[in-house]
Every structure is written in structure tokens, then in C-alpha cells.
Coordinates of C-alpha atoms in Angstrom, one line a residue:
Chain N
X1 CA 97.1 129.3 101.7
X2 CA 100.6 128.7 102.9
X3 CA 101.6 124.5 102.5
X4 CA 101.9 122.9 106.1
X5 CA 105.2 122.1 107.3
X6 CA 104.4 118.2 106.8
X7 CA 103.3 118.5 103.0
X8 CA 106.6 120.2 102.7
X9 CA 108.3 116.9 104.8
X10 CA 106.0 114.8 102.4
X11 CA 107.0 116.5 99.0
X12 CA 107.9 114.7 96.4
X13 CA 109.4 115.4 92.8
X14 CA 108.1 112.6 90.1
X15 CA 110.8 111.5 87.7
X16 CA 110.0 112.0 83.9
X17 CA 112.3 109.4 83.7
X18 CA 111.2 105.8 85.3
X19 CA 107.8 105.0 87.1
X20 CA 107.1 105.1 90.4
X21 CA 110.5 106.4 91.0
X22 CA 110.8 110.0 93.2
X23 CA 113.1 112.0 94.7
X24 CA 112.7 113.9 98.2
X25 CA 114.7 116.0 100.4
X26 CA 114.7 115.6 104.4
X27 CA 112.6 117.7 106.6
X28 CA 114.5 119.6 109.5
X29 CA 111.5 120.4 110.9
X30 CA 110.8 116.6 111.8
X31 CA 114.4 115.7 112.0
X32 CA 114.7 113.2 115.4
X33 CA 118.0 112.9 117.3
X34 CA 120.0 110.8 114.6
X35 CA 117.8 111.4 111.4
X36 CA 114.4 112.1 110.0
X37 CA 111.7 111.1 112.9
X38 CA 110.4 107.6 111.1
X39 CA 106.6 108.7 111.0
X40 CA 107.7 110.8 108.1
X41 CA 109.4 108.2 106.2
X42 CA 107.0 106.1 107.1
X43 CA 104.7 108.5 105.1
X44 CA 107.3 109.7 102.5
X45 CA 107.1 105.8 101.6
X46 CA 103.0 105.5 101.9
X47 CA 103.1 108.8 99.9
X48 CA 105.2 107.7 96.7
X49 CA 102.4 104.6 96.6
X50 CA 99.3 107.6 96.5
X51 CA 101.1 109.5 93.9
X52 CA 101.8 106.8 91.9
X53 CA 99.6 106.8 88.3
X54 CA 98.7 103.1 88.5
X55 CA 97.5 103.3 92.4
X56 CA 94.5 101.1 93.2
X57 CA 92.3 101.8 96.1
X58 CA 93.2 103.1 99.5
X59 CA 96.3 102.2 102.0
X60 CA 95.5 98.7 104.1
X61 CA 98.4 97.8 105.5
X62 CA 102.1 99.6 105.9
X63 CA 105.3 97.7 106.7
X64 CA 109.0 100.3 106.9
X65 CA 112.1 98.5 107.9
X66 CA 114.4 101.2 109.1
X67 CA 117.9 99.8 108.1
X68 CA 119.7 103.1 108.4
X69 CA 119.4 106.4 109.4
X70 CA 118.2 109.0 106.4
X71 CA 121.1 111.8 105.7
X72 CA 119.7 114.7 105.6
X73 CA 119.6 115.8 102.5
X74 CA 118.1 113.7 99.0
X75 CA 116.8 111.1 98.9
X76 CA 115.4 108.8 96.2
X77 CA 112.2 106.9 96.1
X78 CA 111.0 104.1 94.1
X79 CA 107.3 102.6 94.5
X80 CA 107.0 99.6 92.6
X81 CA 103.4 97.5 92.2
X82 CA 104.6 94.2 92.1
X83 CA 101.0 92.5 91.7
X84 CA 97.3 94.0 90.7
X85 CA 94.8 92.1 91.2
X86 CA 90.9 92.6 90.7
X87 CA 90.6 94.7 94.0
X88 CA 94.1 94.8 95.9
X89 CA 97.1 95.9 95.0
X90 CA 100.9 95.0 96.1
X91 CA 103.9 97.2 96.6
X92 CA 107.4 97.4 97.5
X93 CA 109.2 100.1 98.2
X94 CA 112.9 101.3 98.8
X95 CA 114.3 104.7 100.1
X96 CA 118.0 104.8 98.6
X97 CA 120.1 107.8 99.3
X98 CA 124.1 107.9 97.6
X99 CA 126.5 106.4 99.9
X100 CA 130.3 107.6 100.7
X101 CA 131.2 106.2 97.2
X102 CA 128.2 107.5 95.6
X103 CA 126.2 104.5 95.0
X104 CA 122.7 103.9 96.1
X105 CA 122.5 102.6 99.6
X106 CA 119.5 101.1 100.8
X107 CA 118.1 103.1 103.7
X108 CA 114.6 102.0 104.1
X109 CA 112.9 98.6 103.1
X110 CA 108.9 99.0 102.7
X111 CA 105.8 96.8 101.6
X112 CA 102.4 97.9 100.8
X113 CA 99.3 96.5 100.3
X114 CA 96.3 98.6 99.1
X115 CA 92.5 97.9 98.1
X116 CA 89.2 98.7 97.1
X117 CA 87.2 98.7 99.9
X118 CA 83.3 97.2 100.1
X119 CA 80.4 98.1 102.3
X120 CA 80.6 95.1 104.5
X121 CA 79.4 94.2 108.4
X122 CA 81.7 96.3 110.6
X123 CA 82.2 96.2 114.2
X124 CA 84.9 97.9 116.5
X125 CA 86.0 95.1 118.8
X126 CA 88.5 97.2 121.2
X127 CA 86.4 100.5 122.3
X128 CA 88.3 103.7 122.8
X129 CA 89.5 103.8 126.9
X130 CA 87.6 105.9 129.0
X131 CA 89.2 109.1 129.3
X132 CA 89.5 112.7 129.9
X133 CA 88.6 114.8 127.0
X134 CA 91.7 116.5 125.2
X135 CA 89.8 120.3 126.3
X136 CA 90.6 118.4 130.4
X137 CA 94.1 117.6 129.9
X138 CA 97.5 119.9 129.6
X139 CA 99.6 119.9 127.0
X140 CA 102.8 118.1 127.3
X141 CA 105.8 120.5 127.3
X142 CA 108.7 117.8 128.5
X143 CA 111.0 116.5 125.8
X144 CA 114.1 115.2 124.5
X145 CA 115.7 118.6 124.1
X146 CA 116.7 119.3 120.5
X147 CA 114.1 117.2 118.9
X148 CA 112.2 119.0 116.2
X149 CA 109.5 116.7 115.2
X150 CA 107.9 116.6 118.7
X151 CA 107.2 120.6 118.9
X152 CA 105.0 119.7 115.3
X153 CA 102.5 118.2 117.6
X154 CA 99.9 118.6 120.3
X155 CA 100.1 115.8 122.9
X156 CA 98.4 115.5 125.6
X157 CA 99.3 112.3 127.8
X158 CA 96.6 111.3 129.7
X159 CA 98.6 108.3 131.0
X160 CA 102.5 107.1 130.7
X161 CA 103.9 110.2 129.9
X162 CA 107.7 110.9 129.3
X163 CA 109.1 110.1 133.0
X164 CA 110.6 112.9 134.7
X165 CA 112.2 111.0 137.2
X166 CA 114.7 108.2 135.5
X167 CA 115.1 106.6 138.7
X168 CA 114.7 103.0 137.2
X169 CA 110.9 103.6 138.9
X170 CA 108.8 102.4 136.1
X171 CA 105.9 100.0 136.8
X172 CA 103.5 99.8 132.9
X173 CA 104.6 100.6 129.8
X174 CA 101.5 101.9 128.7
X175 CA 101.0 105.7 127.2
X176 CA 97.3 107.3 126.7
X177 CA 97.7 110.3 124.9
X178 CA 95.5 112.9 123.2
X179 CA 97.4 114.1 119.5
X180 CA 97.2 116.1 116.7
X181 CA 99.1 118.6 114.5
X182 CA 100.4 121.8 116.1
X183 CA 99.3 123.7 113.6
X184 CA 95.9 122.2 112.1
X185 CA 95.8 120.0 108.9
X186 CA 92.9 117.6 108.0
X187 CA 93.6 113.8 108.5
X188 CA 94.6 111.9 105.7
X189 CA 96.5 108.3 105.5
X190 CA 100.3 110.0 105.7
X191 CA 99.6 111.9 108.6
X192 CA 97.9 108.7 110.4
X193 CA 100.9 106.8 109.2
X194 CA 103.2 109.5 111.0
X195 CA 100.8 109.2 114.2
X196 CA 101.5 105.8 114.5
X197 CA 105.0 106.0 115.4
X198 CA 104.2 109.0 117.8
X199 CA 105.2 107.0 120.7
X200 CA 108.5 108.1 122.7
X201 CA 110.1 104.2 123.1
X202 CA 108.5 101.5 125.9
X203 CA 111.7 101.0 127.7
X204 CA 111.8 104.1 128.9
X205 CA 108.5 104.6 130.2
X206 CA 109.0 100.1 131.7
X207 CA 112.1 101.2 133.5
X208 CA 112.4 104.9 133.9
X209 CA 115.5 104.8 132.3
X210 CA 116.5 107.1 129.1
X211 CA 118.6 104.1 126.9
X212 CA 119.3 104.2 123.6
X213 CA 116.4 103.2 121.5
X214 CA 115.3 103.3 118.2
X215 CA 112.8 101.6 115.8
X216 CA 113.8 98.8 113.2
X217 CA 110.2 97.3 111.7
X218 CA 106.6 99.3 112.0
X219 CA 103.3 97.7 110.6
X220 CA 100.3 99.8 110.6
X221 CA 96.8 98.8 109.6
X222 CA 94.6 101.4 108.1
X223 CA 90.7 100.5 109.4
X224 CA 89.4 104.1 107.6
X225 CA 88.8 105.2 104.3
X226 CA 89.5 108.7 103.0
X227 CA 86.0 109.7 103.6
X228 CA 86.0 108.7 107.7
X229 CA 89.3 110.7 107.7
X230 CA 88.4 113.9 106.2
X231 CA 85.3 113.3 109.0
X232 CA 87.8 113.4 112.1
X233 CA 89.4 116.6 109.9
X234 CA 91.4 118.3 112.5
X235 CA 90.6 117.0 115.2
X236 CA 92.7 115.4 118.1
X237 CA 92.9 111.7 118.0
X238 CA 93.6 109.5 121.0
X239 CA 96.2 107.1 120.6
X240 CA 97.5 103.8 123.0
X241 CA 100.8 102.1 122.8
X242 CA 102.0 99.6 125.1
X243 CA 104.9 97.1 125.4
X244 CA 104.4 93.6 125.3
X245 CA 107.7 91.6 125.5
X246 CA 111.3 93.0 126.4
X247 CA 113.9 90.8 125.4
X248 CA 118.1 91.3 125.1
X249 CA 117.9 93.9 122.7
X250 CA 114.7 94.3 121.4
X251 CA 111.3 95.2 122.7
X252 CA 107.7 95.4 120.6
X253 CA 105.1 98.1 121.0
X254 CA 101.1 97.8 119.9
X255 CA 99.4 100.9 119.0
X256 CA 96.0 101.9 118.4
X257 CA 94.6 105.5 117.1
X258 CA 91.1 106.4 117.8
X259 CA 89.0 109.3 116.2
X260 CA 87.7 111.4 119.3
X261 CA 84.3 110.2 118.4
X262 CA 85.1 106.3 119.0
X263 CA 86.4 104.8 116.0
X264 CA 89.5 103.0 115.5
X265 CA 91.4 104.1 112.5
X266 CA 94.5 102.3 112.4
X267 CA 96.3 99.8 114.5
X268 CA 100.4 99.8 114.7
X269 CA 103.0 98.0 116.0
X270 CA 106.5 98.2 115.9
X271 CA 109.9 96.2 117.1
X272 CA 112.4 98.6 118.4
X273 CA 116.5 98.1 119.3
X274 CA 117.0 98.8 122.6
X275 CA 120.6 99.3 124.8
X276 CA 121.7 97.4 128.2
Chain F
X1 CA 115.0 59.1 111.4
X2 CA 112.8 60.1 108.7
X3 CA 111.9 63.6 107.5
X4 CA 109.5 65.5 109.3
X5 CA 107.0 66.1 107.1
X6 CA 107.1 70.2 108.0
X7 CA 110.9 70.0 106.9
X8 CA 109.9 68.2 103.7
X9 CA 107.5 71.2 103.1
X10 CA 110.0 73.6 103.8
X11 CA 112.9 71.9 101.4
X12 CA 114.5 74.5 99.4
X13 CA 117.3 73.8 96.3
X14 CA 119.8 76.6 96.7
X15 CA 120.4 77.7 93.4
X16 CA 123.9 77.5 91.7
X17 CA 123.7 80.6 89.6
X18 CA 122.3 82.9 91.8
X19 CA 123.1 84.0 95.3
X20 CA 120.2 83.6 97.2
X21 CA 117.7 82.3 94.8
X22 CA 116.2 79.0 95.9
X23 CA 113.6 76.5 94.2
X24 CA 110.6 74.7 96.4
X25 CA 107.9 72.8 95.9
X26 CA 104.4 73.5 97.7
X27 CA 103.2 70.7 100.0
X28 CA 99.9 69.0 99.8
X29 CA 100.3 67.9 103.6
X30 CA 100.1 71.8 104.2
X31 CA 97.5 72.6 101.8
X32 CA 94.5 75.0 102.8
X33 CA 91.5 75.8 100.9
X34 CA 92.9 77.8 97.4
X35 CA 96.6 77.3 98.6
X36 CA 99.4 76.1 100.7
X37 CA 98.9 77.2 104.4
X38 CA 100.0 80.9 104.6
X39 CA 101.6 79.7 107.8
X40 CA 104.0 77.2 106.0
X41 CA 104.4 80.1 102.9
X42 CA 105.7 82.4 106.0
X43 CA 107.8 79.8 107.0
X44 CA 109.3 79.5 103.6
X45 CA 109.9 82.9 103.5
X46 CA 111.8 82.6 106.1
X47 CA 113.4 79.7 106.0
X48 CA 115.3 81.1 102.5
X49 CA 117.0 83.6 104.7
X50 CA 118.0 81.0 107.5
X51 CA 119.4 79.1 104.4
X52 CA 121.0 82.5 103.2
X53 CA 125.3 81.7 103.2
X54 CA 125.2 86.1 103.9
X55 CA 123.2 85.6 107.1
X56 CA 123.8 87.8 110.0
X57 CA 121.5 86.5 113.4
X58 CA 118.5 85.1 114.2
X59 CA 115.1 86.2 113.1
X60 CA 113.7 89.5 114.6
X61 CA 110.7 90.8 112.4
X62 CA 108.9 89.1 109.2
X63 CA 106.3 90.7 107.6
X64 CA 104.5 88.4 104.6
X65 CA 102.1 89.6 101.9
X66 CA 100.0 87.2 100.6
X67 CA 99.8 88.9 96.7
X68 CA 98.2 86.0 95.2
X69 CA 97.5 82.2 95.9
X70 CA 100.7 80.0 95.2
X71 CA 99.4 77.0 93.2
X72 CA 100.1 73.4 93.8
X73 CA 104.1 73.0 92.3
X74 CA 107.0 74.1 92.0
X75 CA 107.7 78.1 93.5
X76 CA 111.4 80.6 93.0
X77 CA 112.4 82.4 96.5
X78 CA 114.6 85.2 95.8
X79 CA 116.4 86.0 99.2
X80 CA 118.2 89.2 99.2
X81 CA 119.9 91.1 102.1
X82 CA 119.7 94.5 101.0
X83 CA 121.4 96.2 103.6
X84 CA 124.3 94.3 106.5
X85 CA 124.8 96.7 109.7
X86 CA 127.4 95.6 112.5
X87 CA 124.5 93.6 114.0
X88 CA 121.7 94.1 112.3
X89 CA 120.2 93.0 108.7
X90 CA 117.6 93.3 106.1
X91 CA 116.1 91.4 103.8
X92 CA 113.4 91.2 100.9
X93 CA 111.8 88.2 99.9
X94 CA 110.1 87.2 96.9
X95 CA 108.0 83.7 95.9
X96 CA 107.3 83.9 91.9
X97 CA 105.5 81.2 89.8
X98 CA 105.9 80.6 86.0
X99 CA 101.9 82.5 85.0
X100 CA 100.2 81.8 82.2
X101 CA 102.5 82.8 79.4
X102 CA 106.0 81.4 81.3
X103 CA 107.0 85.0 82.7
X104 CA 107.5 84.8 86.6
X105 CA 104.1 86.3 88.4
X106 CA 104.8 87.7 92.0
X107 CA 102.7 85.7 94.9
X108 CA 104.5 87.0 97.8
X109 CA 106.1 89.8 99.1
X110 CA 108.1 90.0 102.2
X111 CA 110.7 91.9 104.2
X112 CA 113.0 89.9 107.1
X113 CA 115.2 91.8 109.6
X114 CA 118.0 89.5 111.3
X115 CA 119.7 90.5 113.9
X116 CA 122.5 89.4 116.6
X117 CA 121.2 89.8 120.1
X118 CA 123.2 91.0 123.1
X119 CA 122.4 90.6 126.8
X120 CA 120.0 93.2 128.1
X121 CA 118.0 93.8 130.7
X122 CA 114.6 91.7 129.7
X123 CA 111.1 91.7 131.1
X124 CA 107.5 90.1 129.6
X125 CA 105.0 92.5 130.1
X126 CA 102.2 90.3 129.2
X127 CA 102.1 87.5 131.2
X128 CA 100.1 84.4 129.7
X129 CA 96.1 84.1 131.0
X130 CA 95.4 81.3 133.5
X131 CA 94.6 78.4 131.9
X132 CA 93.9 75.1 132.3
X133 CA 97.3 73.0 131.0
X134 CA 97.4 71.2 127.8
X135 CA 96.8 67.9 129.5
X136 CA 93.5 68.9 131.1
X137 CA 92.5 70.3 127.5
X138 CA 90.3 68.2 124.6
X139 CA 92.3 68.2 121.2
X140 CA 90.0 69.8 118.8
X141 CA 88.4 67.1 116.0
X142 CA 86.3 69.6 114.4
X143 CA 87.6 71.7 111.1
X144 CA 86.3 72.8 107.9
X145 CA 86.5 69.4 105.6
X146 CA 89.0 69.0 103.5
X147 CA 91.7 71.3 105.1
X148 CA 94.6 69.5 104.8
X149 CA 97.2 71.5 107.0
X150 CA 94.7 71.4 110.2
X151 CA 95.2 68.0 110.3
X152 CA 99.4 68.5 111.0
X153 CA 98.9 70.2 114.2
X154 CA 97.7 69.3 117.8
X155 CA 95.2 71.9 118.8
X156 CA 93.9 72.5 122.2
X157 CA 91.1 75.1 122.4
X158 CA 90.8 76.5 125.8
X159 CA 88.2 79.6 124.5
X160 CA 86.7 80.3 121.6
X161 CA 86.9 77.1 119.4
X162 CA 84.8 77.2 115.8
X163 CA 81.4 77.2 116.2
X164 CA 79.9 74.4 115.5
X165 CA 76.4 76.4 115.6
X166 CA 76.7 79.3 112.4
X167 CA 73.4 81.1 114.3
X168 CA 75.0 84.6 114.2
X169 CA 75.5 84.5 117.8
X170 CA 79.2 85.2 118.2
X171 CA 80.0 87.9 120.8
X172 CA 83.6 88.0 121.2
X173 CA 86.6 87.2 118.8
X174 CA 89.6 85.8 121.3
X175 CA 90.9 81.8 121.1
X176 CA 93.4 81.0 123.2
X177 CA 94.1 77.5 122.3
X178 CA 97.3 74.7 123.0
X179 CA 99.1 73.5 120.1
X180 CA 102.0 71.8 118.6
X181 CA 102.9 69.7 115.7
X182 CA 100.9 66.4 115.9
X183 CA 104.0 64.7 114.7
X184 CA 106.6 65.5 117.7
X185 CA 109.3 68.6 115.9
X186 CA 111.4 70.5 118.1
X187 CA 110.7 74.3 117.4
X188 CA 112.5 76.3 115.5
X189 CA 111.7 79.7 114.3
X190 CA 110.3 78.3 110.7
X191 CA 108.0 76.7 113.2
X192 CA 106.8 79.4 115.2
X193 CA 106.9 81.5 112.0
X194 CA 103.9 79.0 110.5
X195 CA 102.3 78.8 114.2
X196 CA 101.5 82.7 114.4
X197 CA 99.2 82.1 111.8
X198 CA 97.7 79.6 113.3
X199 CA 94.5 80.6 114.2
X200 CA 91.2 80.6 112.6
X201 CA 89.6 83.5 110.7
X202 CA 88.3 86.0 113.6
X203 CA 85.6 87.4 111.7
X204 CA 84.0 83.6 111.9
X205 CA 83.9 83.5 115.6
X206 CA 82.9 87.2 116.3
X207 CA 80.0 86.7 113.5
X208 CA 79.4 82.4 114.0
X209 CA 79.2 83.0 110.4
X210 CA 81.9 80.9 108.0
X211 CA 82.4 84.1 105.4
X212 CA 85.1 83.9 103.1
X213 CA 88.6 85.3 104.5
X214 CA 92.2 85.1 103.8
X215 CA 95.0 87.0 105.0
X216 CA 96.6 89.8 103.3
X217 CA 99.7 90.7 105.4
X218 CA 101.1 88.8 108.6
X219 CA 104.0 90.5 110.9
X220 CA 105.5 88.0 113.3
X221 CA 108.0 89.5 115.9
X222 CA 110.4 86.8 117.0
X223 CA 111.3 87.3 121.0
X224 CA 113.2 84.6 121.9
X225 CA 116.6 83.1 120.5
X226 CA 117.3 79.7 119.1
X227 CA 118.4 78.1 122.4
X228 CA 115.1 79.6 124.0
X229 CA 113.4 77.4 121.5
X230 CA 115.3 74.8 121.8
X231 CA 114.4 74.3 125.4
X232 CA 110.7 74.3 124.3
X233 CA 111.5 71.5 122.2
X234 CA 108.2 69.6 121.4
X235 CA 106.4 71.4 123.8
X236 CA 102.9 72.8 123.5
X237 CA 102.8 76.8 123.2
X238 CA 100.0 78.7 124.5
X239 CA 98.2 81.1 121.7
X240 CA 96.3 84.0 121.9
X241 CA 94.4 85.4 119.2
X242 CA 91.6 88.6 118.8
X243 CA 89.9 90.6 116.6
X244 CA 90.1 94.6 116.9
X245 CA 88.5 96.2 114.0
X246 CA 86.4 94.4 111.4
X247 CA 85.6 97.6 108.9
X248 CA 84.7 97.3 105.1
X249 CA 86.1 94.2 104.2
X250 CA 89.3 93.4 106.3
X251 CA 89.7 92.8 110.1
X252 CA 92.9 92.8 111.6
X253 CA 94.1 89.9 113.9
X254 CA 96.4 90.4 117.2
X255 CA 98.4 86.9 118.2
X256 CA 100.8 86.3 121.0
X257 CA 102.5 82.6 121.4
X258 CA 104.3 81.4 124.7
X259 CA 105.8 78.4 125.9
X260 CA 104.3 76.4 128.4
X261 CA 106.7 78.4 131.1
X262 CA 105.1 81.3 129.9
X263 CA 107.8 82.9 128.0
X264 CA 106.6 85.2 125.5
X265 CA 108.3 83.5 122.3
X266 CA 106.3 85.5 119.2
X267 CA 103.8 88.2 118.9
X268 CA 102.5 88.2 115.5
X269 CA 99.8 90.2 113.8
X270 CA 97.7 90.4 110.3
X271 CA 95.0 92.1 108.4
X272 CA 92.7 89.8 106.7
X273 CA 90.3 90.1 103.7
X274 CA 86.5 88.9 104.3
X275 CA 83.2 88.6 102.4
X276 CA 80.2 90.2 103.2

């Protein structure tokens, strides 16, 4: 079996040398328009904390701080687990790549928490919207032109899709759309990371207007365990992201990803630099 | 005028040595149950980047993981800006305390991102609910005993109060409740830092059953600038709070604080541990 395009983004080379410390090299096939698309860092940096030997538990909650754009190229990784305790686990994480005088330059700030889950009462308290199956609605074929990581996946906006007019029309900033992998790969927690930051930016959709945007902070929340992921296997998830507050420079985004069958596997939100 | 006593808890002594490394003290007007109020460790958090001579901005993202409870004494903040842009910045925080055997233990990890704003086109796209104004509102008298922080803060519940009946009969998980300091402190964002973590365990109201919970991870997004808050002054803010997913152990916790204008200040979110 051939390795999918996003292990490949995802691959990363364990130094003999130092714990917890990797090394990784850019994908072009999820490169955005001014670096790597930050759902794969996002799970480049959840991914150095899964293959790390002294890894407790399962992914809980995800913060990336995007302080510069990835070169493409090499990149270094190092996943440190600052505290262990009896069933959760904390980590920080930095992405460093050499700079113009070869030193390490900080590109990506990240923290981690992970646990051991328990069988506890569980309740989903925001159902999965009423919508359209993804069988019922088209696949979206409008992008940004020369952006590779968007042709890696199936959308299929149900609501708040990419405007087509940018006539400064926009009324909502809210996006319904059906997702998954172009080509088919079984959930896990770095491709739900990924998913979470699948969302083209608010402002455009708020003011049908194409300004420069990009994100500085995303937090996701994993509600699933490995088990209820390899369940939804390759199947299309539904995901929600609307903006909340718009404000001289910066606007915030909440996201939630639903299994098709109902269940909420991981809420996200994000701030994100905006222009004008 | 005498020190507010929120200021007294946030005191830091900038160390000589080190760039960025500052001593505290926990307050016992901020305790909680097994800690200092994760609200007032937040705002400590920040707070040593405010007090950072490097700083670039105002506060745009803070994400806090609670690794371990800090106990009652003296705490290190290490405040380091890891990377300076042309306006933007970031940051990683640490609080240690001396563990058993002297060597500094981790208890928090967090990540800051400062940044100077520009004039943009701005819009809230969540306008506050209808509700009665703080005025028409009952201050709350009723909290678990012995809680000291509770007691530093003028709440207002307008929905979904504690119970006061633990009958398992809980059937939604939103508060929206009034509040500001009980002692008159103009905000600040060290105040609406400790404020977005404000609220009550959701899993308590959603169940009317007092399990054991804590927060893991809190992500406040910071929306307005310091002259914004300044014109709140020692005003009341409106917050919002609500469960979405309660699954195995942690729930996670959407929050949103305005001013009494309505002006989306915060939006702040966290994943907390529970029992049972």
C-alpha cells in the first residue's frame, strides 16, 4: 500500500540524539499561499507528542501560535513533557527552522495537554445542524488559485461557501461544510487536528471581500478517543465555523467537527490577522 | 489610595538577573478549593508579559494550562518572547515551584501573542442576549463554602445560577450572569483575563450534580484595546458561558464577556477535567 500524501506531510525522522526532538521536511502538496497550510503544522506538532516514547494517553487539547511562516524546506521539532502526572500529561512544543544566519528561529509556539481518558456520563450538548447529506450536495471546485492543500480535500459547503461575488455583499459569517480526504485515509487525531483549521478566513465570507488574512493562535479540543475515530474511518465529517467578533486587525472563529452519525469530535477556535 | 486587593495578588518582583523572570506570591483572597483561582493564575500569566521591558502591544490570545495545582507561597514566572515580528509577538510562560526535593516542578504552561493593532474595518457578530440590566438583577449569596475568590467578585446571575437543588435535574448548561469586582477596579486586561474564567463548572449545572472538576487549558481572545477598557472602567460585563461536549471525563466550556454597551471585549474558552 502506497503512504498517503498526508503521512508523507506528517513524517517525521527521530533524533538518536536528544528526546523528543525531530526533524521534518515541508509538504508541497499542502503548501498554502505563503507557507505550509497550518492544519499540517498543526499536526506535524500533535504528531511529534504521539511519537514521543514517554506519551501518556490521547490528545485533549491543542494550542499552535503561528509566529512565522514555515520555509519550505527542514524543519526541526522538539516535543518536550514538561509535567506527568497520574493521568494527564503536559507539553510544549517548538518548530525551529535555521534563520538567514543559521541559527534556530522560532517559527511555531505549541502547548499540549494529553490524558487517560475514563468511562464517565457523556452528553453532546450542541447537536449536529440539520443538513443535507454529503451524497445531496456538490463538491466545491472554487478556490484560491494556486493553493495546494485545498485540492487534498473533499468539501462540500452546505452553507457560506467561498463568495464568488466580492462585492462587499456579505451578511453571516457562518460556513456548513461536508469534508474529508480526497483520497480516503481513516481518521485519527492529526488529520482532525488538520480539519480544524479547514476554514477559508471569516472576513471574507462577513464582507465579501478577499483581504489579507492569516491565522496567529488555534485551540482545538479533542472530544474522541482513538477508538470513536477509527469508527467514523473514512468517512466525511461535517464541520461549522463562524466568526464572532471583528475588531482592528484581528477576528476569532469557533469551529466544531461532527462525525456524520452525530457526534462531536473536536471543537476549535482560532484568532486570525486580518488587513483594512 | 490603597492597593486593590486583585493588584496585591498580581504583584510580581522583576528579577535582577534574568530578563523576564519574575517572583510572586499566591494570594489567599483568591484562593479556590486545592489552589489559587485559575482566573487570577491566568492573570499572572499574563500580567508577567505586560511587565515584560521587551513588550510589543496589547494582549491578543493567552492560552493557560493548568499542569498542576500551585500551592499556597511563593511561585517563579519565566516570561520569554520567543519570537518579535514588526507588529506582532510571542511568548511562553512558565510558573514553577521549589517540589519536594528543591528542584523547580512545572505548574503552568502558557503561550501569549501581543500584538499592535491598526484601524480596520470592525464588526460584532454576536451581539449580547436581551437581558435584564445589572440593576434589575439579585447579586448571587450562594457558593460552595469556603471558596475564597467567589467572595472578590459581584455576580449577577440572569440564567443558570448553581443549583441549589443537586436532584439530577439539570437540562441545559448556559449562565449568563453580571459581574465585576465587588471592590470597584477599573478593567484592565489582567482583569478580564481572570474574568473569562469566571464561571462555574458546566458539568454541575447540566447534571445539578457538584462532581469534582477543574480546568485543564483556558484560551482567552482579547478583542478590545486598553482604551476600550478603560471606558468600561468599573462597569459590570455581561458573561456568557455553555457546555458543548461532556465525553469521558472532560467537557469543554465556551465564554464570551461584553461590556454593558454590548461590546464584545473577550471570548474565552477551556476544556475541563470531571469526575464520574
Amino acid at each position: 500500500m502506497t503512504q498517503h500524501i498526508f503521512d508523507k506531510a506528517l513524517a517525521l525522522h527521530h533524533s538518536d540524539i536528544r528526546v523528543g526532538h525531530f526533524t521534518g521536511m515541508t509538504s508541497p502538496d499542502y503548501w498554502n499561499m505563503v507557507g505550509p497550510f497550518g492544519g499540517t503544522t498543526a499536526a506535524v506538532v500533535l504528531q511529534s507528542v504521539l511519537r514521543h516514547p514517554d506519551l501518556l494517553g490521547a490528545p485533549i487539547a491543542l494550542t499552535v501560535n503561528y509566529a512565522a511562516a514555515i520555509e519550505a524546506g527542514a524543519f526541526d521539532v522538539q516535543a518536550t513533557a514538561v509535567r506527568t502526572n497520574r493521568s494527564t500529561q503536559h507539553w510544549t512544543v517548538q518548530i525551529t527552522q535555521a534563520g538567514a544566519s543559521g541559527a534556530p528561529q522560532v517559527t511555531t509556539t505549541a502547548t499540549v495537554v494529553t490524558a487517560v481518558r475514563r468511562d464517565t456520563w457523556s452528553l453532546n450538548d450542541l447537536p449536529m445542524p440539520a443538513v443535507p447529506g454529503p451524497g445531496q450536495v456538490e463538491r466545491m471546485t472554487i478556490g484560491p488559485k494556486g493553493v495546494a492543500w485545498i485540492e487534498r480535500y473533499d468539501m462540500r459547503p452546505v452553507r457560506g461557501t467561498v463568495p464568488t461575488q466580492w462585492d462587499g455583499s456579505g451578511d453571516h459569517s457562518e460556513t456548513l461544510l461536508w469534508l474529508r480526504d480526497i483520497d480516503p485515509r481513516p481518521l485519527d487525531f492529526p488529520a482532525l487536528a488538520a480539519m480544524s483549521d479547514m476554514f477559508f478566513p471569516r472576513v471574507w465570507l462577513r464582507r465579501a471581500k478577499p483581504v489579507p488574512a492569516g491565522t496567529v493562535s488555534i485551540t482545538t479540543y479533542f472530544h474522541a478517543d482513538a477508538a470513536q475515530l477509527a469508527e467514523v474511518g473514512t468517512g466525511y465529517l461535517l464541520g461549522r465555523a463562524v466568526g464572532q467578533q471583528f475588531q482592528n486587525g484581528f477576528f476569532d472563529q469557533s469551529a466544531q467537527l461532527w462525525s456524520e452519525a452525530g457526534a462531536l469530535l473536536a471543537t476549535s477556535n482560532q484568532i486570525v490577522y486580518f488587513k483594512e
